[in-house]
Coordinates of C-alpha atoms in Angstrom, one line a residue:
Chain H
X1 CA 16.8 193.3 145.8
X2 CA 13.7 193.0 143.5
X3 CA 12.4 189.2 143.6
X4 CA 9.6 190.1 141.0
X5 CA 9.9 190.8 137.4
X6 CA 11.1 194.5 136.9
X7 CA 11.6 195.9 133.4
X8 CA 15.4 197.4 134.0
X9 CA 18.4 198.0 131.9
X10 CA 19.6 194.1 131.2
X11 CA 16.1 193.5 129.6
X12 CA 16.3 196.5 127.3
X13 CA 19.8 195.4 126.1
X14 CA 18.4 192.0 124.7
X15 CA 15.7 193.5 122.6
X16 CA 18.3 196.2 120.9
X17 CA 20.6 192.6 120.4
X18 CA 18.0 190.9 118.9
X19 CA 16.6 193.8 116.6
X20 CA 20.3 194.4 115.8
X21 CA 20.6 190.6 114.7
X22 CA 17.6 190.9 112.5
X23 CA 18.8 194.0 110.6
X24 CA 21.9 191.6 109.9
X25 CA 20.5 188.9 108.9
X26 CA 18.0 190.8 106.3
X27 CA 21.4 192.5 105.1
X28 CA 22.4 189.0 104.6
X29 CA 19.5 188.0 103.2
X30 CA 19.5 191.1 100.5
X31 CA 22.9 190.7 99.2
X32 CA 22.4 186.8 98.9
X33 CA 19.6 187.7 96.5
X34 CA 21.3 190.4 94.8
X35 CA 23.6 187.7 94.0
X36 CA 21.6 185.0 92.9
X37 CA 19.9 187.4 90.6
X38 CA 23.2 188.7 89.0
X39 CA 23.9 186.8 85.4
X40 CA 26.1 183.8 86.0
X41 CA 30.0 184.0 85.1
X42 CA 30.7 182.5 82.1
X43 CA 33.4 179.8 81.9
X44 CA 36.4 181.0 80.1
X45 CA 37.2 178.4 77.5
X46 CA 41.0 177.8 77.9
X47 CA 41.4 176.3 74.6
X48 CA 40.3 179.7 72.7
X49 CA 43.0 182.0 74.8
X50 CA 46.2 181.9 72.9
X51 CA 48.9 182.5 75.2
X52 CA 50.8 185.6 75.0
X53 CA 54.0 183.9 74.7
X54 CA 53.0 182.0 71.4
X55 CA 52.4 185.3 69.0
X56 CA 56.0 186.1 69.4
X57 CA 57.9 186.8 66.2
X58 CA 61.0 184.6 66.8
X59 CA 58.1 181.9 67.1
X60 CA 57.3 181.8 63.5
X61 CA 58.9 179.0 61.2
X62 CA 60.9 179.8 58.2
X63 CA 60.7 177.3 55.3
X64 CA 61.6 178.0 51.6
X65 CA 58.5 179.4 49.6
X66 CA 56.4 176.5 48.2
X67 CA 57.3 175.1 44.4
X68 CA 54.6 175.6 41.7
X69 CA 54.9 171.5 41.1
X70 CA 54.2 171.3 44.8
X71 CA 50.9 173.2 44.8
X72 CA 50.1 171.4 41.6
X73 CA 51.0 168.2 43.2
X74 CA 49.0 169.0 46.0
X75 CA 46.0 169.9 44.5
X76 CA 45.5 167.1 41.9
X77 CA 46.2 164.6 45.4
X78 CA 43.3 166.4 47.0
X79 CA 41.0 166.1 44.1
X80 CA 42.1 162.3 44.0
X81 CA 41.0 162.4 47.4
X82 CA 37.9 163.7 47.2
X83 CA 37.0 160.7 44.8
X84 CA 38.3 158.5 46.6
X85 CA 36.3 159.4 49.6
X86 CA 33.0 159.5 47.9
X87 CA 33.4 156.1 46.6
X88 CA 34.4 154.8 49.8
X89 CA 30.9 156.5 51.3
X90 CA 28.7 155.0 48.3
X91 CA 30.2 151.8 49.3
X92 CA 29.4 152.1 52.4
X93 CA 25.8 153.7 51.9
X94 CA 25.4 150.6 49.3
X95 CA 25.9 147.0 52.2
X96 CA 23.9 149.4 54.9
X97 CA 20.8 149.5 52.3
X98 CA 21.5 145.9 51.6
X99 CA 21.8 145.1 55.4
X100 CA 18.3 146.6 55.7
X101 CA 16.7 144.8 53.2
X102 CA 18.1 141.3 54.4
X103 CA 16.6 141.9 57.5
X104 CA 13.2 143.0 56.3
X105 CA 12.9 140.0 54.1
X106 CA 14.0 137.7 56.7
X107 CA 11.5 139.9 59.3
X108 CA 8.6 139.3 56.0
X109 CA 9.5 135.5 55.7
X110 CA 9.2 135.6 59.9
X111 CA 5.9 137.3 59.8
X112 CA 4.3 134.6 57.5
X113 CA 5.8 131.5 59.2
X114 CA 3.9 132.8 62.8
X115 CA 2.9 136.3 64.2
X116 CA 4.2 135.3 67.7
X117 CA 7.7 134.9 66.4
X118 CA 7.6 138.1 65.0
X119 CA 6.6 139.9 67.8
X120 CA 9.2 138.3 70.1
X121 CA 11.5 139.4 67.4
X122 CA 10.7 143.1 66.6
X123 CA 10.8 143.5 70.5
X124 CA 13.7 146.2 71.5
X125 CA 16.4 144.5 73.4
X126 CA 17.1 146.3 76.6
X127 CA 20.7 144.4 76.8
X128 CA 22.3 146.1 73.7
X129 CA 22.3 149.5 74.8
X130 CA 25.0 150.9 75.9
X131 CA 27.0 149.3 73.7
X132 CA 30.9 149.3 74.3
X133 CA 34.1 148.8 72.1
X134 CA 37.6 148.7 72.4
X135 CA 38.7 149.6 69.0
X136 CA 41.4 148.3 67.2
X137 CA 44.9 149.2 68.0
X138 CA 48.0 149.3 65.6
X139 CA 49.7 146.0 67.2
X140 CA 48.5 142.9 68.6
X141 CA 48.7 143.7 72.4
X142 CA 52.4 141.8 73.7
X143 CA 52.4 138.9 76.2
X144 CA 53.9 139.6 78.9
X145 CA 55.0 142.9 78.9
X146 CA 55.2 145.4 81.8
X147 CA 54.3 148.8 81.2
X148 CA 56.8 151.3 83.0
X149 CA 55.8 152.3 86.7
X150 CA 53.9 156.1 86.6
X151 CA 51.8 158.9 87.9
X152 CA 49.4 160.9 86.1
X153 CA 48.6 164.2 88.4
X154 CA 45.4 166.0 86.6
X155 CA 46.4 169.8 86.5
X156 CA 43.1 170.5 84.5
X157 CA 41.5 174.0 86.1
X158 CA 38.4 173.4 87.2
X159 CA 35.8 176.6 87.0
X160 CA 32.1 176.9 88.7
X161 CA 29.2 179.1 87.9
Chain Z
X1 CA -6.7 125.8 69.0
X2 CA -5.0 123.5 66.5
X3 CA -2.4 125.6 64.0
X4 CA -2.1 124.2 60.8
X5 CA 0.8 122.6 60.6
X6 CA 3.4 124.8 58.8
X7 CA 4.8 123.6 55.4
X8 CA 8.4 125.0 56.3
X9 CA 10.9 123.8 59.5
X10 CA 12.3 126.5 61.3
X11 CA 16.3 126.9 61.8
X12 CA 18.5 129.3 64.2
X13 CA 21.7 129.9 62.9
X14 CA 24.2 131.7 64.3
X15 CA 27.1 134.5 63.0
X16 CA 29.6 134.8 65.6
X17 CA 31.9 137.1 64.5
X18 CA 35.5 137.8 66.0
X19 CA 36.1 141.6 65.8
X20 CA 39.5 142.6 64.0
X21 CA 41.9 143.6 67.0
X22 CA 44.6 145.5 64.8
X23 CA 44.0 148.6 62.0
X24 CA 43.5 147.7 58.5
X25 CA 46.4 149.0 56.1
X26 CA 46.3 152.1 54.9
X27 CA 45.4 152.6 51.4
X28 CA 47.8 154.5 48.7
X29 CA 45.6 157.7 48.9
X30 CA 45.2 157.3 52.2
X31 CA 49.2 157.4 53.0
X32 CA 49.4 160.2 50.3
X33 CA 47.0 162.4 52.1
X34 CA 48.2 161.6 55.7
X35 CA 51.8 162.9 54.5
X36 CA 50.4 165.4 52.9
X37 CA 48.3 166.6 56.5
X38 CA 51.2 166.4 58.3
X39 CA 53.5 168.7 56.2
X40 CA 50.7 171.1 56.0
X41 CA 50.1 171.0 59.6
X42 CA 54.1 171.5 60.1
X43 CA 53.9 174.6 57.4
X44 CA 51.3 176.3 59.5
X45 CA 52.6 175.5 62.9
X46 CA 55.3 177.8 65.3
X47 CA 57.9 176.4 66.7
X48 CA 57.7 174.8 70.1
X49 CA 59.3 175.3 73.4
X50 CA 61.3 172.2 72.7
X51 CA 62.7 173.3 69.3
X52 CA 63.4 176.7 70.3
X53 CA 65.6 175.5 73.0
X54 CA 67.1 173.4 70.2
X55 CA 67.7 176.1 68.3
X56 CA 68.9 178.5 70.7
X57 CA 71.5 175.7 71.7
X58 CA 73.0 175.2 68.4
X59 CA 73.3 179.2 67.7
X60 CA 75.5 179.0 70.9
X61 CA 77.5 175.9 69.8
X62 CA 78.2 177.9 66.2
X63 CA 79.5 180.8 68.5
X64 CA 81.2 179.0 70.8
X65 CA 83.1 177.1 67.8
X66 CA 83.9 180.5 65.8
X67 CA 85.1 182.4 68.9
X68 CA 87.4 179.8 69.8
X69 CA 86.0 179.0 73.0
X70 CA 84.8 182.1 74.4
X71 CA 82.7 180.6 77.6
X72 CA 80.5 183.0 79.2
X73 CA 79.3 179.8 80.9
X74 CA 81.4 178.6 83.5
X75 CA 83.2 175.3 82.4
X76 CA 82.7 172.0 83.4
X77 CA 78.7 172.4 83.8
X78 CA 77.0 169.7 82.6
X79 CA 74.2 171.0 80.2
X80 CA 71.7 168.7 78.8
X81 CA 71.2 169.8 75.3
X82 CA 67.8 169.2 73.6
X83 CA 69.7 167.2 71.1
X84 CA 70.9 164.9 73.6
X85 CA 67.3 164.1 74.6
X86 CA 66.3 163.3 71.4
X87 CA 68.9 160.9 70.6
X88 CA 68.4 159.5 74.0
X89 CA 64.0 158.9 73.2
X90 CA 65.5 157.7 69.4
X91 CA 67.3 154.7 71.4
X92 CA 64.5 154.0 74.0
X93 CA 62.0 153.7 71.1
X94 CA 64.2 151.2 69.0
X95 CA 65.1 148.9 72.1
X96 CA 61.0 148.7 72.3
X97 CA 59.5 145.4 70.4
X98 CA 56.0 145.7 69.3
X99 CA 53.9 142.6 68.5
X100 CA 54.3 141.9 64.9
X101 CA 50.9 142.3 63.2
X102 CA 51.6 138.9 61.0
X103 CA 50.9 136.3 63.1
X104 CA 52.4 132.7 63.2
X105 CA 48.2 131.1 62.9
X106 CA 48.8 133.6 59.3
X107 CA 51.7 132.2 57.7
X108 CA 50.8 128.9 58.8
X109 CA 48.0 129.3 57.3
X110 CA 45.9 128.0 59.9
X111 CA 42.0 128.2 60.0
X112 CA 41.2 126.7 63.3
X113 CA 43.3 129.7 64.9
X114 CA 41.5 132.9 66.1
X115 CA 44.7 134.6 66.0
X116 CA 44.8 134.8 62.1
X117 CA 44.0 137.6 60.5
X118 CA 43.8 140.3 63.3
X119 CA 42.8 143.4 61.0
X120 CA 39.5 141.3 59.5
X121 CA 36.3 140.1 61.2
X122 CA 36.9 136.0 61.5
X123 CA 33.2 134.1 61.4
X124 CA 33.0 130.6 62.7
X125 CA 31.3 127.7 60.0
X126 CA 31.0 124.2 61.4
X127 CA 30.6 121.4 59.6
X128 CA 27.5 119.7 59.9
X129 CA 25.0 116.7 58.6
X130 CA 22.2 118.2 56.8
X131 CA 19.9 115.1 55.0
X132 CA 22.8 112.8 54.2
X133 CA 25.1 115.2 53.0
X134 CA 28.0 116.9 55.2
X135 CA 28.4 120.7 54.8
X136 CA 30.1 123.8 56.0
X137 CA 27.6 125.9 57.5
X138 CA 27.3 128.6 60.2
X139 CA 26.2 126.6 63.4
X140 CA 22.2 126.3 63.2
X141 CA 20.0 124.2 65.2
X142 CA 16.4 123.3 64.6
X143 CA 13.8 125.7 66.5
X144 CA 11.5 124.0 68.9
X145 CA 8.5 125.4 69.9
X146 CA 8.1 127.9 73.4
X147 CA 11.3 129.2 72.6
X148 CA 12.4 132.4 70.4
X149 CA 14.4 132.3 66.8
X150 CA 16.9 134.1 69.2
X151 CA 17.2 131.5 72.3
X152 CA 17.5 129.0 69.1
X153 CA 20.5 130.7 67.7
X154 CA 21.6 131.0 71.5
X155 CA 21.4 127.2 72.0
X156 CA 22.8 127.0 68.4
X157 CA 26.3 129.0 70.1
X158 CA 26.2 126.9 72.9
X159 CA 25.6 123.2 71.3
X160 CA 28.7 124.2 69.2
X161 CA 30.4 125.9 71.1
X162 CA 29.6 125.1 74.9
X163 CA 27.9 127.3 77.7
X164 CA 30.7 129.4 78.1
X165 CA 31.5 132.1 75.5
X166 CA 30.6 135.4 76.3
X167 CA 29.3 136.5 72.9
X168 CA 26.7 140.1 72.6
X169 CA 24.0 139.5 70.5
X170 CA 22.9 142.1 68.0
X171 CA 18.9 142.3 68.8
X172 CA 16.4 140.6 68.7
X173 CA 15.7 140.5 65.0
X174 CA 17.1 138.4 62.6
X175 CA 19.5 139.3 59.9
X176 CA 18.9 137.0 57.3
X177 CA 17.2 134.0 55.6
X178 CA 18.0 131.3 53.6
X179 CA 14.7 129.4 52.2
X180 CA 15.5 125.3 50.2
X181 CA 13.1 123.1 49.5
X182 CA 13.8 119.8 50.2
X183 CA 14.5 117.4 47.5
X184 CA 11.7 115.9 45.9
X185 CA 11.9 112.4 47.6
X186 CA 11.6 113.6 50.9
X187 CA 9.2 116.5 50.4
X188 CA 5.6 116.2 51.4
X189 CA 3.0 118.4 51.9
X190 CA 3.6 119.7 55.0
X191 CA 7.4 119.2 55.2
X192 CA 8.2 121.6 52.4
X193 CA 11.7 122.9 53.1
X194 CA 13.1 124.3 55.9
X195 CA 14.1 128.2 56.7
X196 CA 17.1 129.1 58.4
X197 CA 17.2 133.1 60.2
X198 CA 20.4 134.1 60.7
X199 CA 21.3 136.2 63.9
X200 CA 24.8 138.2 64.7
X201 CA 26.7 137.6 67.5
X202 CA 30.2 139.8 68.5
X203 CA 32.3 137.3 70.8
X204 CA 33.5 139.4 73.5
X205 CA 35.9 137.0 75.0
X206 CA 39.3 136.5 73.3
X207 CA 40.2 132.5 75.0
X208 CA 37.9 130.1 73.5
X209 CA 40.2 127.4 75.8
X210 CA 37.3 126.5 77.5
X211 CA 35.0 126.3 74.8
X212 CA 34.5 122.0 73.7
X213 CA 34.4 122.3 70.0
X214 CA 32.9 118.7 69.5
X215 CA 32.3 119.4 65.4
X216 CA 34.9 120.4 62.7
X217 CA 35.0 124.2 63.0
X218 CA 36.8 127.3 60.8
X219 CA 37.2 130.9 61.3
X220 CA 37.2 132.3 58.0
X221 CA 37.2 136.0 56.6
X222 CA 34.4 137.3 54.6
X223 CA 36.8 136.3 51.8
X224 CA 37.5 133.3 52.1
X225 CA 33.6 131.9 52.9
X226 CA 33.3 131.1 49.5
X227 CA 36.0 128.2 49.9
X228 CA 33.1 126.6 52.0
X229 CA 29.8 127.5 51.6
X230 CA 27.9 126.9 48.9
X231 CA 26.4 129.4 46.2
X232 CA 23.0 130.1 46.9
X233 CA 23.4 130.1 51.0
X234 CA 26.8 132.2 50.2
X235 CA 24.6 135.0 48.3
X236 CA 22.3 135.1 51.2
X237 CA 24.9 135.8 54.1
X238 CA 26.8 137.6 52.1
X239 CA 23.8 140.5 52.2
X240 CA 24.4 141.1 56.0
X241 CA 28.2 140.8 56.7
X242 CA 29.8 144.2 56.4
X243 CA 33.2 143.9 55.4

């Protein structure tokens, strides 16, 4: 029975642990790395994948063959259309511009009556932004009624890089 | 140091506007082309899980019929055929009542209401005493000084409309201005006219309940403002109200 520090076998089997530990951990370390270089995966988009079972033949609709009054009605329509939309977007275009000059006369008229004014009033105003809406609906919303009891579950996949 | 005393009195005035709460009608073309989307998107489309099943259960009806009721299914099974469900979403829908869009406060005609005219943007005009004459105007107050033309329009709301409306005002700069001289027998040298800035205002609460409307007060469409207002102020807000 030694009672002073002797260099046997127990004290050898430590240092092999602890270099054996090491190696691991710089194994670890290594593939870690190797991963964190390697490109990240890209998200598949689900809306782009057609399902297989959608290009089936049985799938595809049979209507009677278009009439040549029907194309022609169709095409004058969208040419109506098309005007119809470009006058809609000059009208528009025309009370923004006149919107803009209201307020710069009424900003000039400002500016002559007293400078101070007109700072205060060309100041941004933090309040505005974000600015929220609940558009309009179809119908006025109904008093009193009770919408019907439900769950929505959200099966939406979720990926990660 | 002493300003010179300013020819012109200062005015806040204020545009509340009640936003429309239902869609505006469509318009002929509009209608045309929305049919006309829809039977194009149909044309293009494939059928769906829904009408296939429709489909395949009609096929076997017709065979059923022609082979004089050759089952292969066992008899007495209860099948719910895609028809069926349709008829059955057909009734739901018709037992549902939707708001009508037509309001009593709109055949009644009546211009205090904010419940007329839910597809248009409803402004409020008060009348008030200007000189010695009584006029439809929006709500303006005179400004006093240490405030800003917008904390005038504010206090304009509030004196007409009490402390409590919730109303999101659009900036900080004003939208318009109408300029009058006074008439000649009250017009001196430094009391030339007055100007009045207008400012816009979205009222986000819908119950004006609490609100102690002292004055005479409307809430008129774009439209119909020139019931009220006179020409020359009616030109000048007429520039910033979108339709």
């Amino acid at each position: 029975r030694n009672y002073f520090p002797c260099r046997a076998q127990p004290k050898k089997k430590k240092k092999v642990d602890v270099r054996k530990e090491q190696a691991q951990k710089d194994r670890m370390k290594k593939k870690i790395r190797k991963l964190e270089k390697a490109a990240p995966e890209m998200i598949p988009i689900e809306d782009f994948m057609t399902q297989l079972k959608y290009s089936d033949s049985n799938r595809v609709r049979s209507l009677p063959p278009l009439s040549f009054e029907e194309t022609e009605r169709r095409v004058l329509l969208l040419k109506k259309w098309c005007l119809f939309k470009q006058n809609q977007d000059k009208a528009e275009k025309k009370a923004i511009q006149s919107l803009v000059e209201a307020q710069q006369e009424a900003l000039q008229e400002l500016r002559l009556e007293s400078e101070e004014l007109y700072q205060a009033a060309i100041r941004r105003d933090e309040g505005l932004f974000p600015f929220e809406r609940d558009g309009p609906n179809y119908t006025p919303p109904l008093p009193g009624y009770d919408p019907p009891e439900g769950k929505c579950v959200d099966i939406t996949k979720v990926y990660t890089q | 140091s002493a300003a010179a005393p300013r020819p012109w009195r200062l005015f806040g005035a204020m545009c509340l506007l009640r936003l429309p709460r239902i869609t505006q009608p469509l318009e002929k073309e509009e209608e045309e082309m929305a049919a006309l989307m829809g039977q194009i998107e149909l044309e293009k489309s494939h059928y769906s899980d829904h009408e296939i099943r429709k489909l395949e259960e009609e096929e076997r009806l017709r065979r059923r019929k022609e082979s004089l009721y050759d089952d292969d299914e066992a008899p007495g099974k209860t099948v719910i055929m895609a028809q069926d469900l349709e008829d059955k979403w057909e009734q739901k829908l018709l037992r549902f009542k939707a708001a009508p869009r037509t309001t009593d406060a709109d055949k009644n005609n009546n211009r205090t209401s904010l419940n007329r005219k839910l597809d248009s943007n409803l402004m409020l005009l008060v009348k008030q005493k200007i000189g010695n004459q009584e006029l439809w105007l929006l709500p303006q107050v005179e400004w006093q000084p240490g405030e800003t033309l917008r904390s005038t329009a504010e206090r304009a709301m509030a004196t007409f409309l009490g402390d409590h409306i919730q109303a999101k005002i659009l900036g900080n700069a004003p939208y318009g201005i109408y300029k009058y001289k006074f008439p000649r027998a009250i017009r001196t040298v430094d009391n030339v006219g007055a100007k009045v800035f207008f400012f816009k205002a979205f009222l986000q609460s819908s119950d004006l309940s609490q609100a102690e409307l002292k004055e005479d007060y409307l809430w008129v469409t774009k439209d119909e403002l020139g019931d009220y207002l006179k020409s020359e102020y009616l030109k000048k807000v007429n520039r910033f109200l979108l339709d």
